Tab-separated table of C-alpha atoms and ligand atoms in Angstrom:
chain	number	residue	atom	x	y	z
A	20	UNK	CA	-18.066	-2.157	-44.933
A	21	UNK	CA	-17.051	-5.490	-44.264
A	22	UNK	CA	-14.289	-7.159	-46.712
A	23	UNK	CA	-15.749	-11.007	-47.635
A	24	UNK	CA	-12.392	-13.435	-48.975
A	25	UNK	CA	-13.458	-16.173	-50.730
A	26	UNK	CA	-11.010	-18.434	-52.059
A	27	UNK	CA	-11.326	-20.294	-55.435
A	28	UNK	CA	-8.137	-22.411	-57.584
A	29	UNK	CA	-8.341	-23.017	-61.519
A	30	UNK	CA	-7.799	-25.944	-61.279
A	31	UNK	CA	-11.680	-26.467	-59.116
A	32	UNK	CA	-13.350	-23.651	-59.433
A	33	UNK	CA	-16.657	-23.092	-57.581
A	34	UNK	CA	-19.154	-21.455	-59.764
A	35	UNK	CA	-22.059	-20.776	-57.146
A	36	UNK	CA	-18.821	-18.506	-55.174
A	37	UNK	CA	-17.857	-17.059	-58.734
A	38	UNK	CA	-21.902	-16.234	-60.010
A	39	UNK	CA	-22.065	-13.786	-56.434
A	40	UNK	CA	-18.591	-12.194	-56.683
A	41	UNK	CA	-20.202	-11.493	-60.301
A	42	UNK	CA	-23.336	-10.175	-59.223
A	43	UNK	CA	-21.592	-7.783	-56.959
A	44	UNK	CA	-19.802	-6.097	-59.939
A	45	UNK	CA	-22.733	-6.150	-61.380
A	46	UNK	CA	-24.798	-4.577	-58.224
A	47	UNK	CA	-22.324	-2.065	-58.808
A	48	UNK	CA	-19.847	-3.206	-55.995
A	49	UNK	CA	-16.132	-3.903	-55.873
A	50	UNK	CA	-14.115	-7.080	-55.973
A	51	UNK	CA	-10.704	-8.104	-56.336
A	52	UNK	CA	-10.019	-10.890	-57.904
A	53	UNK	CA	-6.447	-12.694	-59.242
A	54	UNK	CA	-4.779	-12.212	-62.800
A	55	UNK	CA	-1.484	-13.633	-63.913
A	56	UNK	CA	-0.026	-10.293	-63.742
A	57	UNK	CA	-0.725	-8.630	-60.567
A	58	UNK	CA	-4.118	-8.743	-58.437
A	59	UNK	CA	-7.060	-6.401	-60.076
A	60	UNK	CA	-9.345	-3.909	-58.274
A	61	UNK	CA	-12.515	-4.942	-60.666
A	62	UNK	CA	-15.985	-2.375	-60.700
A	63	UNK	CA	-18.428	-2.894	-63.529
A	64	UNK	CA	-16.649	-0.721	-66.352
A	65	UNK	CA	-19.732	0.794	-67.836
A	66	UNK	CA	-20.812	2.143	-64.976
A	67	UNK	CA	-19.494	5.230	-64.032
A	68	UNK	CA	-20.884	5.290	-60.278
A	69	UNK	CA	-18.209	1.858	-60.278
A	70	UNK	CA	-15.583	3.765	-61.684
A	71	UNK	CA	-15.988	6.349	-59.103
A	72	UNK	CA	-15.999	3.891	-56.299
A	73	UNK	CA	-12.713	2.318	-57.781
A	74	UNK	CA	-11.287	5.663	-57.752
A	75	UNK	CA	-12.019	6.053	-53.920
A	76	UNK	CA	-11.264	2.830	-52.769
A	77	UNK	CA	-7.672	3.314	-54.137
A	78	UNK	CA	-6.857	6.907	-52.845
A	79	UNK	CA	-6.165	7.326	-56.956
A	80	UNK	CA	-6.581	10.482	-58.721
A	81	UNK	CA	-9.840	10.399	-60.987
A	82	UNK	CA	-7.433	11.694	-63.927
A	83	UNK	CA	-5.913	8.078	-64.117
A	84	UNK	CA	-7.843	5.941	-66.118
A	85	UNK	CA	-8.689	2.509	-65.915
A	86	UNK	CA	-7.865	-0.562	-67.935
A	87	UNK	CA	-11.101	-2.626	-69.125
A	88	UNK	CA	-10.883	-6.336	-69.295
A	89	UNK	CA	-13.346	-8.551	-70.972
A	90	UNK	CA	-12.942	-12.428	-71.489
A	91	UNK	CA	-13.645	-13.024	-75.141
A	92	UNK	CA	-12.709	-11.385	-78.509
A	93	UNK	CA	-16.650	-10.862	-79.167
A	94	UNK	CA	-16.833	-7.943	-76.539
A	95	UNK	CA	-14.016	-5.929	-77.678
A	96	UNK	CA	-15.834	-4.296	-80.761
A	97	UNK	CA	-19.217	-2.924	-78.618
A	98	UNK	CA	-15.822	-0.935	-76.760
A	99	UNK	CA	-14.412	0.541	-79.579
A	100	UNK	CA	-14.725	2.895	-82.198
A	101	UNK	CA	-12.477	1.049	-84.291
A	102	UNK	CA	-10.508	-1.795	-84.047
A	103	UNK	CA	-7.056	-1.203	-86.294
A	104	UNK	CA	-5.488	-3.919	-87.743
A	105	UNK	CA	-2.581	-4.004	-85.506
A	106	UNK	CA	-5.133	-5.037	-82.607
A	107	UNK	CA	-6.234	-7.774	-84.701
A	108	UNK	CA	-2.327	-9.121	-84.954
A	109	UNK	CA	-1.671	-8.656	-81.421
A	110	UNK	CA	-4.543	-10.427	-79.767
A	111	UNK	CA	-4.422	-13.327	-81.988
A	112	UNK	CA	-0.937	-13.416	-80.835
A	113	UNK	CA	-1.040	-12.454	-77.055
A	114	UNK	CA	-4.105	-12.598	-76.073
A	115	UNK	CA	-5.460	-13.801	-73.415
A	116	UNK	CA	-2.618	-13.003	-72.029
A	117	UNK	CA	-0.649	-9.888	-70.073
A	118	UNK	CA	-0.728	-7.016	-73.196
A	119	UNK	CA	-3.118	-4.033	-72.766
A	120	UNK	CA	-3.757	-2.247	-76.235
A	121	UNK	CA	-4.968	1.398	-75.948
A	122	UNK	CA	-7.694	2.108	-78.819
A	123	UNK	CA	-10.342	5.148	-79.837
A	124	UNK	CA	-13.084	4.404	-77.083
A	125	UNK	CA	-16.598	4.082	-78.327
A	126	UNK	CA	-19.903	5.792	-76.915
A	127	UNK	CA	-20.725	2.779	-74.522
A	128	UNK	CA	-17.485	3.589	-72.003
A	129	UNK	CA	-17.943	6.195	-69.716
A	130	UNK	CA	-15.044	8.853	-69.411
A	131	UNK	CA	-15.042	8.175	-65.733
A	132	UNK	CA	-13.853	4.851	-66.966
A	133	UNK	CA	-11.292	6.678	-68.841
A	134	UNK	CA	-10.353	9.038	-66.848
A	135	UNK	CA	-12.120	11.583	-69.568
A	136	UNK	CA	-10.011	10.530	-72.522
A	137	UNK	CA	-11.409	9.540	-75.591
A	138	UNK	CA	-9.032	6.117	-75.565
A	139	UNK	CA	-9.311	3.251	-73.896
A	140	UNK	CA	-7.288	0.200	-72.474
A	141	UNK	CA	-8.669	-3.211	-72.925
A	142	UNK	CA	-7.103	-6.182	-71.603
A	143	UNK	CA	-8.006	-10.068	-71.482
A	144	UNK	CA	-6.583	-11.912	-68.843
A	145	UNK	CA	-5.141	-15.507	-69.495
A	146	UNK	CA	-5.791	-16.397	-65.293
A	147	UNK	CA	-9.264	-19.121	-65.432
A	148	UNK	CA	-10.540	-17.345	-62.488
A	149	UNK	CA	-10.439	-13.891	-63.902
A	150	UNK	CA	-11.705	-15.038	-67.087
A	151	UNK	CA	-14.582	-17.126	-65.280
A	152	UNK	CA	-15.383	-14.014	-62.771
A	153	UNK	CA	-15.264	-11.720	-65.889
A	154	UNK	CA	-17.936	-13.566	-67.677
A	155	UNK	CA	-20.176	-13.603	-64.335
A	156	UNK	CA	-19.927	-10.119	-63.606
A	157	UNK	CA	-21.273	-9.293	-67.073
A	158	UNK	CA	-18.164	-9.352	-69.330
A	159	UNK	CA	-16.507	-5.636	-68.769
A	160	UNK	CA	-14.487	-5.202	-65.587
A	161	UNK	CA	-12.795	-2.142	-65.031
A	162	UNK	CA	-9.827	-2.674	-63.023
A	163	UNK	CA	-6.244	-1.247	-61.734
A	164	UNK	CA	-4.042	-2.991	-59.560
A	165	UNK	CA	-5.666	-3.738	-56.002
A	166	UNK	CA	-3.610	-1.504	-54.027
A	167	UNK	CA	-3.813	1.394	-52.254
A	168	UNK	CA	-2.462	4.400	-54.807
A	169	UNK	CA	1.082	4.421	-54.798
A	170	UNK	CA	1.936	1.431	-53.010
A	171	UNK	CA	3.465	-1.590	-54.315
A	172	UNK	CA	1.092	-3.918	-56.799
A	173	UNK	CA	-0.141	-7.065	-55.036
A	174	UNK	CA	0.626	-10.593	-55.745
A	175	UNK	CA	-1.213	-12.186	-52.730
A	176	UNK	CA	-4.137	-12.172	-51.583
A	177	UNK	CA	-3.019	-10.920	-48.446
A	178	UNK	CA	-1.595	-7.640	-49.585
A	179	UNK	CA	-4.700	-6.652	-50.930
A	180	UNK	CA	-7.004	-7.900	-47.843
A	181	UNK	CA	-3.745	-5.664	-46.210
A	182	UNK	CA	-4.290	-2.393	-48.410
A	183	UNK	CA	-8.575	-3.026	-49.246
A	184	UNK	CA	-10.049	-4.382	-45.604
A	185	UNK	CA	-13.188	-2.050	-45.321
A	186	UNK	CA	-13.144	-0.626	-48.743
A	187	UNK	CA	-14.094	-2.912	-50.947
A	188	UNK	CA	-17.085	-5.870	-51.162
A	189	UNK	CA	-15.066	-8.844	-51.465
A	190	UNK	CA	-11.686	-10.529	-52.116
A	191	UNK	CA	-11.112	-13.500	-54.591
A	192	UNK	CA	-8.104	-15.040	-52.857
A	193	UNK	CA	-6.516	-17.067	-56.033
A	194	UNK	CA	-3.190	-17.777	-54.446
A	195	UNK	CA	0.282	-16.536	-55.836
A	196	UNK	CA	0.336	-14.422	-59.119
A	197	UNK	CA	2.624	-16.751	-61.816
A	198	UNK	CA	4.154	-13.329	-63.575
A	199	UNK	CA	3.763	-10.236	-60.888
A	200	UNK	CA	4.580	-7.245	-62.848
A	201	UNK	CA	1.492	-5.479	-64.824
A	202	UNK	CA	0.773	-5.988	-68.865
A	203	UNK	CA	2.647	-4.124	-70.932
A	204	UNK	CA	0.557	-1.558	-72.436
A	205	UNK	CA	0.692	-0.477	-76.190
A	206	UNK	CA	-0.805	2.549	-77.916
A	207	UNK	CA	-2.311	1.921	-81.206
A	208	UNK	CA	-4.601	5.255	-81.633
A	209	UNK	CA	-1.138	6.728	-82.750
A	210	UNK	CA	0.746	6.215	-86.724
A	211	UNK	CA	3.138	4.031	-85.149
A	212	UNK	CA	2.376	2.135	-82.125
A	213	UNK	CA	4.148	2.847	-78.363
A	214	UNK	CA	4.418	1.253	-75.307
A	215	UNK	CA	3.370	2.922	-72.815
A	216	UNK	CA	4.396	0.770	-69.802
A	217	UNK	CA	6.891	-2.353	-70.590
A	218	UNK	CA	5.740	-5.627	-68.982
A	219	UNK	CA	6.085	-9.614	-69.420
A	220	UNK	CA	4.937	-9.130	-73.405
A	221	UNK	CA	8.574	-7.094	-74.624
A	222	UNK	CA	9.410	-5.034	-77.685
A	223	UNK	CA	10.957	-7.553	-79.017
A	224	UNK	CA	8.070	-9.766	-78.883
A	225	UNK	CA	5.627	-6.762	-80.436
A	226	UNK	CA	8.009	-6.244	-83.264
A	227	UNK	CA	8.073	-9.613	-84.573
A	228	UNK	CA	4.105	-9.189	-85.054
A	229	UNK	CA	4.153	-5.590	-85.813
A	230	UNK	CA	7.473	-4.326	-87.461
A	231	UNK	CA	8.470	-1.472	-86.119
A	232	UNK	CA	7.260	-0.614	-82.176
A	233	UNK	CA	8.406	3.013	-80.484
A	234	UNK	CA	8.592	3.160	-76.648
A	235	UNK	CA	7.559	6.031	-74.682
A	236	UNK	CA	11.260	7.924	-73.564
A	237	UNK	CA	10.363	8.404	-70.434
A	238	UNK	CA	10.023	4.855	-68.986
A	239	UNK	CA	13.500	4.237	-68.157
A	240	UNK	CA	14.711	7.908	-67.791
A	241	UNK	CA	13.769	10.504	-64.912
A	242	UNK	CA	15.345	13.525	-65.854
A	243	UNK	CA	13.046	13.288	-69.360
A	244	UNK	CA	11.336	16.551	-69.811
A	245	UNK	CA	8.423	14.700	-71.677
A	246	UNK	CA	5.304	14.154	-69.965
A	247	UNK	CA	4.847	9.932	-69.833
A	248	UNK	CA	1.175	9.040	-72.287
A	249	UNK	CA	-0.034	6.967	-70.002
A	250	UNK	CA	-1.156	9.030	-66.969
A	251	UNK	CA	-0.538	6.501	-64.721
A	252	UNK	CA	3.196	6.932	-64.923
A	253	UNK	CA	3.277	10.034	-64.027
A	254	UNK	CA	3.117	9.580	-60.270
A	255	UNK	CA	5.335	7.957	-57.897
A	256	UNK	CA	4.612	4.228	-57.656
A	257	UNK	CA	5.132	0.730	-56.050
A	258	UNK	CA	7.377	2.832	-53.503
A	259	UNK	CA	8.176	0.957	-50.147
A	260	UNK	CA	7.878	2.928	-46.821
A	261	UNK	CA	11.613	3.330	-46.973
A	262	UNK	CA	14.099	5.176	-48.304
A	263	UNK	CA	15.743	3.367	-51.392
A	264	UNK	CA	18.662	3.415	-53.924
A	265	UNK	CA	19.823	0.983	-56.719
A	266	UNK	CA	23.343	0.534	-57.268
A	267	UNK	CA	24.303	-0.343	-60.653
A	268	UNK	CA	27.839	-1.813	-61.952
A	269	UNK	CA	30.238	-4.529	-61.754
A	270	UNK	CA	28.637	-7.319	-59.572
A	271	UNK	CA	31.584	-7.041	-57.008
A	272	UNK	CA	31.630	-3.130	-56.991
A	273	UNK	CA	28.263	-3.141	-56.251
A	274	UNK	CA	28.210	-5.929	-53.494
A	275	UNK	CA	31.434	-3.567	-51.494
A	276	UNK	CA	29.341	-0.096	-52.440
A	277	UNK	CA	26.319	-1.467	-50.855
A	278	UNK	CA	27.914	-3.177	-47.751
A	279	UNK	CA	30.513	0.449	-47.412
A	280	UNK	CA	26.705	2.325	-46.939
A	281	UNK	CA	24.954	-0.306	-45.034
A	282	UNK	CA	27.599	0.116	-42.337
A	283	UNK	CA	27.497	3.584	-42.455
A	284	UNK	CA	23.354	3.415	-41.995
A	285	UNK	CA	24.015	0.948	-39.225
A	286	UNK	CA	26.206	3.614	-37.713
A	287	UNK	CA	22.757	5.984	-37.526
A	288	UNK	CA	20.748	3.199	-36.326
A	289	UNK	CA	18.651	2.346	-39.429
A	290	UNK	CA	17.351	-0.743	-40.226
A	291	UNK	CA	18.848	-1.723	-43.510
A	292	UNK	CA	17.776	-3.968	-46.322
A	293	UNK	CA	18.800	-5.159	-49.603
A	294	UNK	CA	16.788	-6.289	-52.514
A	295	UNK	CA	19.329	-9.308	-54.289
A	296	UNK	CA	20.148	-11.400	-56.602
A	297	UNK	CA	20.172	-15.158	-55.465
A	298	UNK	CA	23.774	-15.547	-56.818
A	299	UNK	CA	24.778	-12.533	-54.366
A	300	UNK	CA	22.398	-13.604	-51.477
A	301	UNK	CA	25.076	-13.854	-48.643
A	302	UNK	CA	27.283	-11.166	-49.672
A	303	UNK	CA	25.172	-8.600	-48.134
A	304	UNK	CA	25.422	-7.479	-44.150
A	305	UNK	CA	22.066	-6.091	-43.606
A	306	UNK	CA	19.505	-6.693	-41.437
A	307	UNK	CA	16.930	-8.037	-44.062
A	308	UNK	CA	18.553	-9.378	-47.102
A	309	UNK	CA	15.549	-10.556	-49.780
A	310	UNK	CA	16.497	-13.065	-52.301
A	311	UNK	CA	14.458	-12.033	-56.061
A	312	UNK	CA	15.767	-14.945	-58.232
A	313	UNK	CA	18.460	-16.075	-60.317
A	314	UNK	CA	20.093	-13.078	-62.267
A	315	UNK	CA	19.979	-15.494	-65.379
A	316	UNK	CA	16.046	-15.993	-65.002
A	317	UNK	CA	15.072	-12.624	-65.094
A	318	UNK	CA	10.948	-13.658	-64.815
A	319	UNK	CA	12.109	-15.086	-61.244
A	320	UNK	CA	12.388	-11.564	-60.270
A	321	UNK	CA	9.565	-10.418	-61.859
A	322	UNK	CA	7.664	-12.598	-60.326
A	323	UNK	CA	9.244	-11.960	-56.775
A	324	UNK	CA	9.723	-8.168	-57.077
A	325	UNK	CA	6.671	-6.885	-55.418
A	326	UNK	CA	6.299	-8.882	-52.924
A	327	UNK	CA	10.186	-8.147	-51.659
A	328	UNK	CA	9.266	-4.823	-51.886
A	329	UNK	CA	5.930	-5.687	-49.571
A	330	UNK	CA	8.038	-7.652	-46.914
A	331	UNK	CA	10.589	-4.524	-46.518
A	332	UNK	CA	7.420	-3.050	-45.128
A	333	UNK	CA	6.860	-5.666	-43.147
A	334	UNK	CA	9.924	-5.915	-41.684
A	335	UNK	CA	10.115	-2.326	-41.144
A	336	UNK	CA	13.147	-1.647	-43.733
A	337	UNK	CA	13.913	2.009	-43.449
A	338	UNK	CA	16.644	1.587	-45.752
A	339	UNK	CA	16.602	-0.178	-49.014
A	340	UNK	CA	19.309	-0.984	-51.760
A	341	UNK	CA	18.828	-2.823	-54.479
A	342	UNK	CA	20.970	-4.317	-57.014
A	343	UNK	CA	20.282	-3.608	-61.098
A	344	UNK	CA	19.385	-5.471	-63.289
A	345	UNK	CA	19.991	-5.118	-67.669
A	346	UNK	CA	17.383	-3.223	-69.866
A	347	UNK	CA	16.822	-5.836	-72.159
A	348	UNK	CA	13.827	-8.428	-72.668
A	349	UNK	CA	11.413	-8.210	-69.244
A	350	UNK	CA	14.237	-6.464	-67.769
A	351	UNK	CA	13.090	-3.124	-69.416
A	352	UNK	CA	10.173	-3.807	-67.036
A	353	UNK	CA	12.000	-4.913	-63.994
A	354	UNK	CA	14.256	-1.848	-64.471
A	355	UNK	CA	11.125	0.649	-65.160
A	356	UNK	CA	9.593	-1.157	-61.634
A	357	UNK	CA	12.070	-0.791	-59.822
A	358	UNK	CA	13.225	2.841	-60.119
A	359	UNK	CA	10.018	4.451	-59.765
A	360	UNK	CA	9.850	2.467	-56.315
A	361	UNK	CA	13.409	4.066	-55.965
A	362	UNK	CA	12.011	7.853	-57.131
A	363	UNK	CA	14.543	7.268	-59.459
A	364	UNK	CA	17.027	7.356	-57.007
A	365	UNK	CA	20.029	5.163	-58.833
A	366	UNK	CA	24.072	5.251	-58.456
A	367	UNK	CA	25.822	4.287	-61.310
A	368	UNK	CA	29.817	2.871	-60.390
A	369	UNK	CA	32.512	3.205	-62.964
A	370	UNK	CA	33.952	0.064	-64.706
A	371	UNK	CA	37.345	0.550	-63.200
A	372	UNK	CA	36.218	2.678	-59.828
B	429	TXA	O1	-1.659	-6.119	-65.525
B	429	TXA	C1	-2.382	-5.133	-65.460
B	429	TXA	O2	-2.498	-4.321	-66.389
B	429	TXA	C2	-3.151	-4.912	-64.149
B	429	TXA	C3	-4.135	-6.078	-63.989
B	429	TXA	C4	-5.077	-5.883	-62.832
B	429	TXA	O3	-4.816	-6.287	-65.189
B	429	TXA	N1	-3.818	-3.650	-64.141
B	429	TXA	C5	-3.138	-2.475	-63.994
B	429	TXA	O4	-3.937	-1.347	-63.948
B	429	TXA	O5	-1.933	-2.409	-63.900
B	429	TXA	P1	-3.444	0.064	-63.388
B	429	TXA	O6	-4.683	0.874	-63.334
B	429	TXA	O7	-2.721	-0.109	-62.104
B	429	TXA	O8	-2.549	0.628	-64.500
B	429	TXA	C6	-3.134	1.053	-65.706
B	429	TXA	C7	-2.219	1.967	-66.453
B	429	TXA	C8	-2.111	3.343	-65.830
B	429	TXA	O9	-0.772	3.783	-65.911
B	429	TXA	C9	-3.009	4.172	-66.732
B	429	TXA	O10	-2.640	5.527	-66.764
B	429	TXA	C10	-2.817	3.502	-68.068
B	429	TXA	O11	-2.768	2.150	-67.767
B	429	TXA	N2	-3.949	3.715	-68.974
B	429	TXA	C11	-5.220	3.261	-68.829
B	429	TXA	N3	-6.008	3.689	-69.834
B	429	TXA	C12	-5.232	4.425	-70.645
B	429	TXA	C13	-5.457	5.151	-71.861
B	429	TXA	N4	-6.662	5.211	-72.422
B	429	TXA	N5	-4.400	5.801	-72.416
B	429	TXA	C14	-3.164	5.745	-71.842
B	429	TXA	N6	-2.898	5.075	-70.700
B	429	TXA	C15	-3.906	4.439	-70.100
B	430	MG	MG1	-1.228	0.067	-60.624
């Protein structure tokens, strides 16, 4: 199959290009197309010969379901078997926006959608193409991140032409991605509600509209017996093709812990990289040092994250540190991100070692 990449900005968009990436979804086809999260892999989400294709495209287990996203509040009820009042709260508060809310799925979604639960994820994105392209394809787009299962999410266009050539209809190519880390995702079909998966949208920022918010135990900790509610975070994920560890401590422990190994990889010939902080940028003697942002603006990082991750690849990193970062605010997310592309692999220095 040949991969068409059209391009298209909010601020011009061309609706002839938009009306046939639509009618693709709707042909049941696949298209990727921009959000202000990460890039989406988007199949029409009531169909569940779309679903399937998604599934295939991405090398994803069929077990894994798949978030819908719609464009106005109008088509969240035909979804739904009920919409709580919490969901009522939280999209007149976040939405459009990056929050997913998981709710009791109605008839009309397909469990190959779902990946045979009886819940489902809705989303609507805040990025104008997505919402425009949403509305064209026929207003329910079922849609994970665009890349290949297991890889790092992409936030350009050329990552997912990278991970999708030959597998997919079409590419909307809507530049950089402003946030880069996926919507948080809350569970509402529960007493109390849970995220799932942290994102841009934090606990802090639920509990102000909802009171009280839980968070699944096992997002930040890998030795939790628990098994994580979303399925999706049960596998491996975002993982580079190296080898990686985050070191975690005082800022100058960490900066002599990481140079002590780098030396000691250089020693076996590997080609070494570190993911850093822009205040620790030149501290660092490997052979590809990537600058994520200011420590004190943790959405720089966020935002930068993935695609650091992406150009260790590219520069054929075997060997990856990274430095930490706190758990609070979008941190939780950066943090959640970043050790599952580490397998969880994390050294933890002593104040006074
Ligand atoms: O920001 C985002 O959410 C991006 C953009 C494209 O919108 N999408 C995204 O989708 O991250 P994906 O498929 O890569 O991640 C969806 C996550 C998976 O971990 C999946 O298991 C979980 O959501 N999920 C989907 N439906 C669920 C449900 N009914 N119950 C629990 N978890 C669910
Ligand atoms: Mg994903």
């Amino acid at each position: 199959m040949r991969t068409e990449v059209i391009k298209q900005e909010c601020s011009c968009m061309n609706e002839e290009e938009l009306k046939r990436a639509g009618a693709v979804i709707r042909n049941g086809g696949l298209v990727a197309f921009p959000t202000e999260t990460v890039y989406g892999l988007g199949g029409d989400a009531l169909n569940p010969e779309s679903s399937k294709k998604i599934y295939a495209a991405k090398g994803r287990p069929s077990d894994n379901p798949l978030i819908v996203h719609i464009c106005c509040m109008e088509d969240l009820e035909p979804l739904v078997s009920e919409i709580p009042e919490a969901a009522v709260k939280l999209a007149e508060a976040f939405w459009p926006g990056p929050l997913t809310m998981v709710l009791p799925k109605s008839q009309l979604v397909p469990k190959e959608t779902t990946g045979g639960l009886d819940t489902v994820a809705v989303r609507m994105p805040s990025h104008e193409v997505a919402k425009a392209f949403i509305r064209e394809a026929g207003g329910y787009v079922a849609a994970p991140s665009a890349n290949l299962s297991g890889r790092p999410s992409p936030t350009q266009a050329r990552y997912v032409l990278e991970d999708m050539d030959g597998r997919i209809e079409m590419i909307i190519d809507g530049g950089d991605i402003p946030i880069g880390l996926e919507s948080t995702i809350v569970d509402l079909t529960q007493e109390e509600p849970m995220i799932l998966r942290p994102g841009y949208i934090t606990a802090a920022m639920l509990e102000e509209v909802l009171g009280k918010v839980d968070t699944d135990p096992t997002i930040l900790d890998g030795t939790c017996k628990e098994r994580p509610k979303a399925p999706g975070m049960r596998y491996r994920h975002y993982a580079p093709k190296g080898s990686m560890l985050i070191v975690e401590g005082a800022s100058k422990a960490v900066i002599s812990e990481i140079n002590r190994r780098l030396a000691a990889d250089k020693e076996a010939g590997l080609r070494t990289g570190v993911l850093a902080t822009r205040e620790n940028v030149d501290a660092f003697g490997a052979d590809v040092v990537k600058c994520m942002g200011s420590r004190e603006k943790e959405e720089e990082i966020a935002t930068s994250l993935y695609r650091c991750l992406r150009e260790m690849d590219d520069e054929n990193v075997e060997r990856i540190y990274s430095e930490s970062f706190s758990t609070n605010g979008i941190g939780q997310a950066i943090m959640n991100r970043l050790l599952k592309a580490a397998g969880h692999e994390i050294l933890i220095l002593e104040e006074d070692a």
